[in-house]
Amino acid sequence: MKKRTKVASLLLAAPLAAMAGVGDRPNVILLVADDLGYGDLSCYGATSVSTPHVDRLAASGVRFTDAHAVASTSTPSRYSLLTGEYAWRREGTDVAAGNAGMIVRPEMYTLADMFRDNGYATAAIGKWHLGLGEKTGQQDWNAPLSMAPADIGFDYSYIMAATGDRVPCVFIENGCVANYDPSAPIEVSYRQNFPGEPTGKANPELLFNLKPSPGQGHDQSIVNGISRIGYMKGGGRALWKDENIADSLVSHAVDFIKANKDNPFFMYLCTNDVHVPRFPHERFRGKSSMGLRGDAILQFDWTVGQVMEALEKAGLTENTLIILTSDNGPVLDDGYMDKAVELAGDHKPGGPFRGGKYSTFEAGTTVPFIVSWPGRVAKGKVSEALVSHIDDVSSLAALIGARLPKGAAPDSRNHLATWLGQSDESRPWVVEMSNDRTLSLREGKWKYITPSNSYKVAWGTGIETGYQRMPQLYDLDAEIDERTNLAEQNPAQVYRMQDILKQVRLNPNYGKTSNDKK
Ligand code: NG6
Ligand code: CA
């Protein structure tokens, strides 16, 4: 696959110091950015913003040019990442409200369970967006929650319940509101406001940090001078300040690294950057040429640098595998007047791909994907292999020699050799899901999109969804941005890809090889 990046690799793939394989027990950090696009990093061709720390990470490992999140929004993407099951197999995995009940249920076997069962200390830090408590809307936020990340394998957690733009705007540490303020009990509703509480809609004069974009919602409860989706009351000193979120996540991540420097650990570290509302620390505000979205990219890059520095200080660089990626494709105007559209200039957040977050076009799920493990994976390699987040449970199980219980991670396959840059073998195909649950399929250069009756543009975002009533087939080698629908000229290829989708839908074991069954 060509033309995916404007940047040529300056470094030649160095011979591997040693072939990694079963029996290794490196620390693993799965670092997931939010809404960071393929084109948002300088190592992926961005020129309007510079990301030196991420670039350094890429130079120390393998940078993939055809890697896919499972879905083009957060909740289903993360669900699949943690369970190895396609979110489209499961109802209730669409973008979750801040008072959603736990979506990954305790009986499911997760990536965190796998690490924990194999002697790793495990942590989830940052954006969660997979629900908390047993039932939607039934949580008591003033007491330990009835279900939390500990129930799905995370020994330690310090998380944001949903997204930055959804209430409750507090961190949850090990299932309890962090820094809880007994003088300000918390109530949350996604139905109605609490009497007497201001909202962005009724009290725009209170929005001293960011105002919502017209017509996209985000005009309900106000926290820190920014109105959100949903209503909340109370919180007091537990309420977050958006400008401190990255610092807070970094300090908890660094503490976890330090506390576990003598034993293997797995950290699922999910930044709030670069999701809306974008309101980075003043150290970064005004520092990019692209306004708050560019500043949030700088803050993300800083976060990566801090993690790398903490590993270095703890002497863990050589023995830590870092996977850096994003949960879904990029968006500019996602609900706040932060001038992301006006200041983007020539910047292409989705790189050469069409669409963006929410889309069924390639920018929806094509994400940055960097695998670094100094001394063990090829250094500065660029891999054009077609890979998917769905494979992380099985691939990382192979890495640490874990056996998965029967039925666990049903859609996940072991592609460890490709992930570590030891092989250039692609996945035979990759299934992608968009915001309306339209499925697409990639097979080599081909992209097939199933017909959908939905909207053409995702509300106020201006993003092309890619939905059409007709089947769509694109040859990405000929045209990487999905312009000419070749379905009519290639009925056999359309049929073939429809058949693969049908088989995968019916049977998660479809296409499994003997390697996958181990
Ligand atoms: C959308 C929100 C958007 C964002 C997204 C979730 C509206 C109009 N837009 O519904 O602002 O919060 O959900 O983003 O409500 S994600 O990256 O977590 O999937
Ligand atoms: Ca996201």
PDB file of C-alpha atoms in Angstrom, residues 46-201:
ATOM      1  CA  ALA A  46       1.875  16.336   9.780  1.00  0.00           C
ATOM      2  CA  THR A  47       3.818  19.537   9.159  1.00  0.00           C
ATOM      3  CA  SER A  48       1.605  22.059  10.955  1.00  0.00           C
ATOM      4  CA  VAL A  49       2.314  20.459  14.303  1.00  0.00           C
ATOM      5  CA  SER A  50       5.393  18.753  15.642  1.00  0.00           C
ATOM      6  CA  THR A  51       5.274  15.674  17.881  1.00  0.00           C
ATOM      7  CA  PRO A  52       8.909  14.945  18.756  1.00  0.00           C
ATOM      8  CA  HIS A  53       8.212  12.450  21.542  1.00  0.00           C
ATOM      9  CA  VAL A  54       5.881  10.305  19.464  1.00  0.00           C
ATOM     10  CA  ASP A  55       8.347  10.550  16.589  1.00  0.00           C
ATOM     11  CA  ARG A  56      11.101   9.297  18.888  1.00  0.00           C
ATOM     12  CA  LEU A  57       8.904   6.387  19.922  1.00  0.00           C
ATOM     13  CA  ALA A  58       8.235   5.580  16.263  1.00  0.00           C
ATOM     14  CA  ALA A  59      11.950   5.764  15.513  1.00  0.00           C
ATOM     15  CA  SER A  60      12.554   3.209  18.253  1.00  0.00           C
ATOM     16  CA  GLY A  61       9.998   0.753  16.890  1.00  0.00           C
ATOM     17  CA  VAL A  62       7.593  -0.104  14.100  1.00  0.00           C
ATOM     18  CA  ARG A  63       5.203   2.450  12.641  1.00  0.00           C
ATOM     19  CA  PHE A  64       2.191   0.990  10.843  1.00  0.00           C
ATOM     20  CA  THR A  65       0.532   2.697   7.884  1.00  0.00           C
ATOM     21  CA  ASP A  66      -2.557   0.483   7.568  1.00  0.00           C
ATOM     22  CA  ALA A  67      -3.694  -0.144  11.132  1.00  0.00           C
ATOM     23  CA  HIS A  68      -7.347  -0.073  12.126  1.00  0.00           C
ATOM     24  CA  ALA A  69      -9.427   0.530  15.188  1.00  0.00           C
ATOM     25  CA  VAL A  70     -12.430  -1.782  15.223  1.00  0.00           C
ATOM     26  CA  ALA A  71     -14.903   1.105  15.115  1.00  0.00           C
ATOM     27  CA  SER A  72     -14.958   4.770  14.227  1.00  0.00           C
ATOM     28  CA  THR A  73     -16.150   5.838  17.699  1.00  0.00           C
ATOM     29  CA  SER A  74     -14.829   5.253  21.173  1.00  0.00           C
ATOM     30  CA  THR A  75     -17.064   2.846  23.081  1.00  0.00           C
ATOM     31  CA  PRO A  76     -17.232   0.083  20.463  1.00  0.00           C
ATOM     32  CA  SER A  77     -13.568   0.566  19.603  1.00  0.00           C
ATOM     33  CA  ARG A  78     -12.484   0.193  23.242  1.00  0.00           C
ATOM     34  CA  TYR A  79     -14.917  -2.641  23.872  1.00  0.00           C
ATOM     35  CA  SER A  80     -13.276  -4.627  21.089  1.00  0.00           C
ATOM     36  CA  LEU A  81      -9.762  -3.660  22.132  1.00  0.00           C
ATOM     37  CA  LEU A  82     -10.303  -4.996  25.634  1.00  0.00           C
ATOM     38  CA  THR A  83     -12.367  -8.087  24.815  1.00  0.00           C
ATOM     39  CA  GLY A  84     -11.237  -9.258  21.386  1.00  0.00           C
ATOM     40  CA  GLU A  85     -14.883  -9.434  20.365  1.00  0.00           C
ATOM     41  CA  TYR A  86     -16.341  -7.310  17.575  1.00  0.00           C
ATOM     42  CA  ALA A  87     -18.595  -4.697  19.152  1.00  0.00           C
ATOM     43  CA  TRP A  88     -21.169  -5.297  16.431  1.00  0.00           C
ATOM     44  CA  ARG A  89     -21.825  -8.736  17.903  1.00  0.00           C
ATOM     45  CA  ARG A  90     -23.062  -7.077  21.073  1.00  0.00           C
ATOM     46  CA  GLU A  91     -25.936  -4.655  21.615  1.00  0.00           C
ATOM     47  CA  GLY A  92     -25.357  -1.648  23.855  1.00  0.00           C
ATOM     48  CA  THR A  93     -21.828  -0.983  22.644  1.00  0.00           C
ATOM     49  CA  ASP A  94     -22.513   2.338  20.905  1.00  0.00           C
ATOM     50  CA  VAL A  95     -21.178   5.663  22.255  1.00  0.00           C
ATOM     51  CA  ALA A  96     -22.068   5.397  25.948  1.00  0.00           C
ATOM     52  CA  ALA A  97     -23.634   8.027  28.178  1.00  0.00           C
ATOM     53  CA  GLY A  98     -21.781   9.009  31.340  1.00  0.00           C
ATOM     54  CA  ASN A  99     -24.268   7.049  33.437  1.00  0.00           C
ATOM     55  CA  ALA A 100     -24.152   3.846  31.373  1.00  0.00           C
ATOM     56  CA  GLY A 101     -23.826   0.619  33.321  1.00  0.00           C
ATOM     57  CA  MET A 102     -20.699  -1.513  32.811  1.00  0.00           C
ATOM     58  CA  ILE A 103     -20.654  -2.595  29.190  1.00  0.00           C
ATOM     59  CA  VAL A 104     -17.887  -5.175  29.495  1.00  0.00           C
ATOM     60  CA  ARG A 105     -19.460  -7.496  32.051  1.00  0.00           C
ATOM     61  CA  PRO A 106     -17.392  -9.204  34.748  1.00  0.00           C
ATOM     62  CA  GLU A 107     -17.898 -12.668  33.235  1.00  0.00           C
ATOM     63  CA  MET A 108     -16.140 -11.601  30.041  1.00  0.00           C
ATOM     64  CA  TYR A 109     -12.447 -12.356  29.739  1.00  0.00           C
ATOM     65  CA  THR A 110     -10.492  -9.195  29.028  1.00  0.00           C
ATOM     66  CA  LEU A 111      -7.014  -8.152  28.103  1.00  0.00           C
ATOM     67  CA  ALA A 112      -6.570  -7.039  31.716  1.00  0.00           C
ATOM     68  CA  ASP A 113      -7.729 -10.431  33.042  1.00  0.00           C
ATOM     69  CA  MET A 114      -5.177 -12.050  30.778  1.00  0.00           C
ATOM     70  CA  PHE A 115      -2.317  -9.970  32.140  1.00  0.00           C
ATOM     71  CA  ARG A 116      -3.504 -10.280  35.728  1.00  0.00           C
ATOM     72  CA  ASP A 117      -3.851 -14.056  35.459  1.00  0.00           C
ATOM     73  CA  ASN A 118      -0.263 -14.154  34.272  1.00  0.00           C
ATOM     74  CA  GLY A 119       1.230 -12.302  37.197  1.00  0.00           C
ATOM     75  CA  TYR A 120       1.120  -8.756  35.867  1.00  0.00           C
ATOM     76  CA  ALA A 121       0.031  -5.745  37.891  1.00  0.00           C
ATOM     77  CA  THR A 122      -2.685  -4.077  35.801  1.00  0.00           C
ATOM     78  CA  ALA A 123      -3.987  -0.518  35.594  1.00  0.00           C
ATOM     79  CA  ALA A 124      -6.498   1.514  33.624  1.00  0.00           C
ATOM     80  CA  ILE A 125      -5.752   5.216  33.621  1.00  0.00           C
ATOM     81  CA  GLY A 126      -7.654   7.940  31.768  1.00  0.00           C
ATOM     82  CA  LYS A 127     -10.622   7.825  29.488  1.00  0.00           C
ATOM     83  CA  TRP A 128     -12.880   4.855  30.154  1.00  0.00           C
ATOM     84  CA  HIS A 129     -16.206   5.219  28.307  1.00  0.00           C
ATOM     85  CA  LEU A 130     -17.247   1.625  28.942  1.00  0.00           C
ATOM     86  CA  GLY A 131     -19.811   2.237  31.657  1.00  0.00           C
ATOM     87  CA  LEU A 132     -19.636   1.835  35.421  1.00  0.00           C
ATOM     88  CA  GLY A 133     -21.900   0.254  38.001  1.00  0.00           C
ATOM     89  CA  GLU A 134     -24.325  -2.543  37.412  1.00  0.00           C
ATOM     90  CA  LYS A 135     -27.186  -0.680  35.757  1.00  0.00           C
ATOM     91  CA  THR A 136     -27.529   2.409  33.590  1.00  0.00           C
ATOM     92  CA  GLY A 137     -28.715   5.413  35.561  1.00  0.00           C
ATOM     93  CA  GLN A 138     -28.754   3.503  38.862  1.00  0.00           C
ATOM     94  CA  GLN A 139     -25.281   4.415  40.136  1.00  0.00           C
ATOM     95  CA  ASP A 140     -24.788   6.021  43.522  1.00  0.00           C
ATOM     96  CA  TRP A 141     -21.794   8.216  42.792  1.00  0.00           C
ATOM     97  CA  ASN A 142     -21.347   8.931  46.511  1.00  0.00           C
ATOM     98  CA  ALA A 143     -20.396   5.385  47.442  1.00  0.00           C
ATOM     99  CA  PRO A 144     -18.213   2.646  45.967  1.00  0.00           C
ATOM    100  CA  LEU A 145     -19.674   1.744  42.567  1.00  0.00           C
ATOM    101  CA  SER A 146     -21.164  -1.705  42.276  1.00  0.00           C
ATOM    102  CA  MET A 147     -19.074  -2.525  39.207  1.00  0.00           C
ATOM    103  CA  ALA A 148     -15.780  -0.989  38.238  1.00  0.00           C
ATOM    104  CA  PRO A 149     -12.628  -1.786  36.229  1.00  0.00           C
ATOM    105  CA  ALA A 150     -11.456  -4.106  39.050  1.00  0.00           C
ATOM    106  CA  ASP A 151     -14.274  -6.447  38.019  1.00  0.00           C
ATOM    107  CA  ILE A 152     -12.766  -6.860  34.568  1.00  0.00           C
ATOM    108  CA  GLY A 153      -9.138  -7.326  35.494  1.00  0.00           C
ATOM    109  CA  PHE A 154      -7.703  -3.949  36.461  1.00  0.00           C
ATOM    110  CA  ASP A 155      -5.979  -3.983  39.868  1.00  0.00           C
ATOM    111  CA  TYR A 156      -5.788  -0.234  39.835  1.00  0.00           C
ATOM    112  CA  SER A 157      -7.875   2.348  38.015  1.00  0.00           C
ATOM    113  CA  TYR A 158      -7.988   6.112  37.822  1.00  0.00           C
ATOM    114  CA  ILE A 159     -10.455   6.969  35.123  1.00  0.00           C
ATOM    115  CA  MET A 160     -12.860   9.445  33.614  1.00  0.00           C
ATOM    116  CA  ALA A 161     -16.286   7.765  33.606  1.00  0.00           C
ATOM    117  CA  ALA A 162     -17.034   8.537  29.970  1.00  0.00           C
ATOM    118  CA  THR A 163     -15.668  11.448  27.946  1.00  0.00           C
ATOM    119  CA  GLY A 164     -14.522  14.971  28.739  1.00  0.00           C
ATOM    120  CA  ASP A 165     -17.764  16.313  27.336  1.00  0.00           C
ATOM    121  CA  ARG A 166     -20.054  14.098  29.406  1.00  0.00           C
ATOM    122  CA  VAL A 167     -20.996  14.280  33.071  1.00  0.00           C
ATOM    123  CA  PRO A 168     -19.989  13.237  35.710  1.00  0.00           C
ATOM    124  CA  CYS A 169     -16.855  15.420  35.458  1.00  0.00           C
ATOM    125  CA  VAL A 170     -14.902  13.651  38.184  1.00  0.00           C
ATOM    126  CA  PHE A 171     -12.169  11.030  38.269  1.00  0.00           C
ATOM    127  CA  ILE A 172     -13.065   7.611  39.589  1.00  0.00           C
ATOM    128  CA  GLU A 173     -10.266   5.886  41.480  1.00  0.00           C
ATOM    129  CA  ASN A 174     -10.724   2.190  42.192  1.00  0.00           C
ATOM    130  CA  GLY A 175     -14.490   2.500  41.866  1.00  0.00           C
ATOM    131  CA  CYS A 176     -14.952   5.607  44.053  1.00  0.00           C
ATOM    132  CA  VAL A 177     -15.025   9.277  43.140  1.00  0.00           C
ATOM    133  CA  ALA A 178     -11.483  10.558  43.673  1.00  0.00           C
ATOM    134  CA  ASN A 179     -11.012  13.493  46.009  1.00  0.00           C
ATOM    135  CA  TYR A 180     -14.645  13.050  47.067  1.00  0.00           C
ATOM    136  CA  ASP A 181     -16.251  16.084  48.638  1.00  0.00           C
ATOM    137  CA  PRO A 182     -18.866  15.075  51.234  1.00  0.00           C
ATOM    138  CA  SER A 183     -20.222  18.621  51.288  1.00  0.00           C
ATOM    139  CA  ALA A 184     -21.265  18.310  47.626  1.00  0.00           C
ATOM    140  CA  PRO A 185     -22.993  14.963  46.959  1.00  0.00           C
ATOM    141  CA  ILE A 186     -23.095  14.005  43.302  1.00  0.00           C
ATOM    142  CA  GLU A 187     -26.223  13.401  41.272  1.00  0.00           C
ATOM    143  CA  VAL A 188     -26.268  12.600  37.568  1.00  0.00           C
ATOM    144  CA  SER A 189     -29.082  12.468  35.046  1.00  0.00           C
ATOM    145  CA  TYR A 190     -29.252  12.176  31.297  1.00  0.00           C
ATOM    146  CA  ARG A 191     -32.963  12.977  31.351  1.00  0.00           C
ATOM    147  CA  GLN A 192     -33.486  16.243  33.167  1.00  0.00           C
ATOM    148  CA  ASN A 193     -31.696  19.044  34.923  1.00  0.00           C
ATOM    149  CA  PHE A 194     -31.628  19.400  38.689  1.00  0.00           C
ATOM    150  CA  PRO A 195     -33.697  22.355  39.908  1.00  0.00           C
ATOM    151  CA  GLY A 196     -31.722  25.561  40.166  1.00  0.00           C
ATOM    152  CA  GLU A 197     -28.606  24.259  38.378  1.00  0.00           C
ATOM    153  CA  PRO A 198     -27.314  26.418  35.515  1.00  0.00           C
ATOM    154  CA  THR A 199     -26.946  25.044  31.999  1.00  0.00           C
ATOM    155  CA  GLY A 200     -24.997  26.189  28.975  1.00  0.00           C
ATOM    156  CA  LYS A 201     -28.248  26.793  27.197  1.00  0.00           C
TER     157      LYS A 201
END
